[in-house]
Amino acid sequence: PGSLTMEVQDVPALAKIARNHGLVSLSDNTWASPLGFPALERGVDISIMSLTKHVGGHSDLMMGSASAGPELYARLRKRAQSLGQVVSPDDAALALRGLRTLGVRLERETASALEVAGWLANRPEVALVMCPMLPGSPGHELWKRDFTGGCGLFSFVLKGGTADRRDNFIDALELFGIGYSWGGFESLAVPVDPASIRSVTPWPPTGLDGTDRFGVRLSIGLEDPADLIADLENALGVIQRA
């Protein structure tokens, strides 16, 4: 999915089109990881990931990966060597540490995110929840068809208001940190304004009021989801009383 508004692409169809035209397809599989989306099995030629996120898992690693099937691996490996791509032993050890708990952490994140997203979807202050794993959310049918898992990253749009109102909501959060990275053990929130960076597709999308513009992206970590919901409820109360 897109990392702000969570659009889900029809990856098998796009990969087939690319292959029919002699093109190499590349997909960023950071959101679900291969545990939740087997990109190569879905027809993608090269799958890349930010290992900084879920694989690291502790917000103390900067690393990426590129994986390919037998047809392209030799070329990919040769190019990486030609460009001098190297990883330090310490960083490799941190990635290996994260891999040992990746499955357990993703299961917990996904379950907690679904609980939090479902709660937000029923709040009158929320205009839209963008969480592909959640039934009724945009992209859910493609997610259900192609994915076997998810993660804790999703976004929602506040109903009406201004950027200041959205920022006041984030400032009122106590358990959520503020940060653009994600996939670690701690929950994070960051303001998003898709209208300010779009040049082709409109925002807000069809069905929303023109004032339903300002959103929040959440990365749900390993905290108790009941505590996170209580924190969100308190922050919604703060902006309602303002």
C-alpha atoms as one frame of an Amber mdcrd trajectory, in Angstrom:
protein
   0.000   0.000   0.000   0.912   3.639  -0.330   2.606   4.765   2.865   0.293
   7.750   3.533  -3.122   7.030   2.023  -2.731   3.250   1.858  -3.905   2.607
  -1.705  -3.518  -1.077  -2.599  -2.280  -1.806  -6.112  -3.214  -4.837  -8.196
   0.371  -6.082  -8.117  -0.131  -9.355 -10.051  -1.835  -7.468 -12.901   0.842
  -4.764 -13.017   3.638  -7.345 -12.918   2.034  -9.233 -15.804   1.772  -6.066
 -17.900   5.437  -5.274 -17.221   6.549  -8.775 -18.183   4.477  -8.727 -21.379
   6.330  -5.559 -22.406   9.765  -6.886 -21.527  10.076  -4.705 -18.439  11.428
  -5.582 -15.009   8.909  -5.015 -12.215   9.994  -3.785  -8.796   7.819  -3.574
  -5.693   8.409  -2.038  -2.268   7.289  -4.759   0.138   8.124  -2.995   3.407
   4.510  -2.673   4.636   3.593  -6.369   4.781   7.046  -7.978   4.456   7.335
 -11.335   2.681   5.441 -12.876   5.615   2.319 -10.968   4.597   2.860 -10.544
   0.862   5.009 -13.019  -1.115   5.920 -10.504  -3.808   8.008 -12.818  -5.991
   5.218 -15.413  -5.980   2.802 -12.685  -7.091   4.885 -12.067 -10.208   7.197
  -9.254  -9.081  10.757  -9.499 -10.431  12.567  -7.557  -7.683  11.206  -6.979
  -4.182  12.789  -4.235  -2.088  12.349  -3.562   1.616  13.370  -0.977   4.150
  14.869  -3.236   6.808  14.932  -0.152   9.020  11.249  -0.791   9.703   9.910
  -4.218  10.678  13.049  -6.290  10.300  15.055  -3.976  12.550  12.058  -3.638
  14.819  13.760  -1.462  17.437  14.288   1.876  15.608  18.071   1.497  15.770
  18.967   0.278  12.268  19.251   1.822   8.791  19.351  -0.825   6.085  17.560
  -1.927   2.931  17.329  -5.088   0.872  16.590  -6.187  -2.677  15.488  -9.749
  -3.447  15.026 -11.448  -6.805  14.328 -14.841  -8.309  16.908 -16.982 -10.151
  16.495 -15.101 -13.445  17.608 -11.751 -12.067  19.560 -12.548  -8.921  22.960
 -12.849 -10.615  22.534  -9.480 -12.339  21.302  -7.859  -9.135  24.202  -9.279
  -7.123  26.781  -8.161  -9.702  25.374  -4.640  -9.793  25.406  -4.388  -6.000
  29.059  -5.448  -5.955  29.934  -2.992  -8.734  28.366  -0.151  -6.763  30.226
  -1.145  -3.616  27.143  -1.918  -1.551  28.232  -3.279   1.823  26.667  -3.863
   5.239  28.572  -3.649   8.503  28.693  -6.741  10.744  26.978  -4.813  13.546
  24.065  -3.791  11.304  23.754  -7.342   9.981  23.575  -8.616  13.562  20.786
  -6.140  14.376  18.817  -7.308  11.326  19.279 -10.957  12.310  18.093 -10.129
  15.825  14.929  -8.576  14.418  14.231 -11.501  12.104  14.007 -13.824  15.104
  10.922 -12.029  16.424   9.507 -10.619  13.167   6.564 -13.002  12.895   5.445
 -12.541  16.493   5.739  -8.753  16.321   3.816  -8.506  13.056   0.996 -10.655
  14.422   0.704  -8.429  17.495   0.928  -5.201  15.468  -1.705  -6.364  13.005
  -4.180  -7.465  15.672  -3.735  -4.226  17.624  -3.997  -2.084  14.483  -7.264
  -3.759  13.501  -8.660  -3.100  16.968  -7.610   0.553  16.929  -8.718   1.114
  13.320 -12.114  -0.465  13.983 -12.587   1.812  16.981 -11.651   4.915  14.970
 -14.027   3.917  12.150 -16.944   4.223  14.581 -15.984   7.641  15.933 -18.051
  10.653  14.787 -14.893  12.809  14.665 -13.342  10.561  11.985 -14.292  10.923
   8.315 -12.295   8.021   6.864 -10.047   5.202   8.056  -7.490   3.991   5.501
  -6.481   0.531   6.699  -6.474  -2.152   3.973  -6.902  -4.924   6.558 -10.177
  -3.421   7.821 -13.376  -4.573   6.056 -14.980  -1.624   4.277 -11.712   0.283
   4.041 -10.424   1.292   0.567  -8.393  -1.519  -0.990  -9.647  -4.216   1.377
 -10.779  -6.594  -1.386  -7.370  -6.549  -3.085  -5.690  -6.990   0.277  -7.907
  -9.984   1.075  -7.125 -11.567  -2.301  -3.354 -11.072  -2.432  -2.089 -10.685
   1.145  -1.738 -13.156   3.979  -0.951 -10.568   6.651  -0.532  -6.907   7.419
   1.120  -4.606   9.902   0.444  -1.716  12.257   0.654   1.159   9.753  -2.544
   2.935   8.683  -4.011   6.435   8.403  -7.258   8.212   9.172  -8.827  11.556
   8.286 -10.384  13.856  10.849 -13.819  15.199   9.993 -13.633  18.900   9.088
 -11.377  21.349  10.820  -7.967  22.774  10.057  -4.343  21.730  10.129  -4.028
  23.404  13.530  -6.887  21.273  14.869  -5.189  18.125  13.594  -1.869  19.240
  15.087  -3.565  19.901  18.433  -4.871  16.343  18.328  -1.360  14.968  17.849
   0.043  17.234  20.563  -2.550  15.839  22.998  -1.351  12.259  22.512   0.727
  10.919  25.391   1.563   7.326  24.437   2.243   7.946  20.745   5.580   9.415
  19.787   5.940  11.644  16.720   8.066  10.306  13.887   8.083   9.493  10.174
   9.694   6.095  10.510   7.627   3.118  11.624   7.693  -0.599  12.277   9.378
  -0.366  15.672   8.097  -1.488  19.051   6.720   1.950  19.996   3.575   3.531
  18.538   4.036   6.683  16.458   1.800   9.361  14.936   2.581  11.828  12.168
   0.423  14.501  10.444  -0.399  13.930   6.775  -1.871  16.318   4.205  -2.110
  14.450   0.872  -3.571  17.503  -0.901  -0.295  19.379  -0.481   1.765  16.776
  -2.363  -0.638  15.491  -5.035  -0.474  16.721  -8.616  -2.728  14.235 -10.468
  -5.318  12.530  -8.274  -7.601  14.740  -6.162  -7.772  14.909  -2.379 -10.072
  14.576  -0.485 -11.351  11.543  -2.418 -14.882  11.262  -3.730 -17.394  10.872
  -0.929 -15.671  13.134   1.560 -16.487  16.742   2.307 -13.973  19.279   1.024
 -13.021  20.121   4.595 -12.186  16.476   5.391  -8.597  17.008   4.339  -6.216
  16.617   7.242  -5.118  13.190   8.362  -2.955  11.330  10.825  -0.810   8.293
  10.108  -0.413   5.847  12.967   2.197   3.155  13.406   0.835   0.795  16.028
   3.535  -0.806  18.140   3.518  -3.394  20.891   1.660  -1.467  23.592  -1.710
  -2.647  24.902  -4.302  -1.555  22.294  -6.715  -0.572  25.080  -4.165   1.960
  26.306  -3.665   3.318  22.790  -7.417   3.672  22.279  -7.732   5.528  25.581
  -4.966   7.896  24.469  -6.690   8.541  21.127 -10.037   9.065  22.859  -8.509
  11.634  25.183  -6.917  13.502  22.246 -10.223  13.547  20.340 -11.864  14.971
  23.448  -9.249  17.725  23.642  -9.964  19.006  20.124 -13.717  18.670  20.618
 -13.558  20.875  23.702 -11.291  23.467  22.082
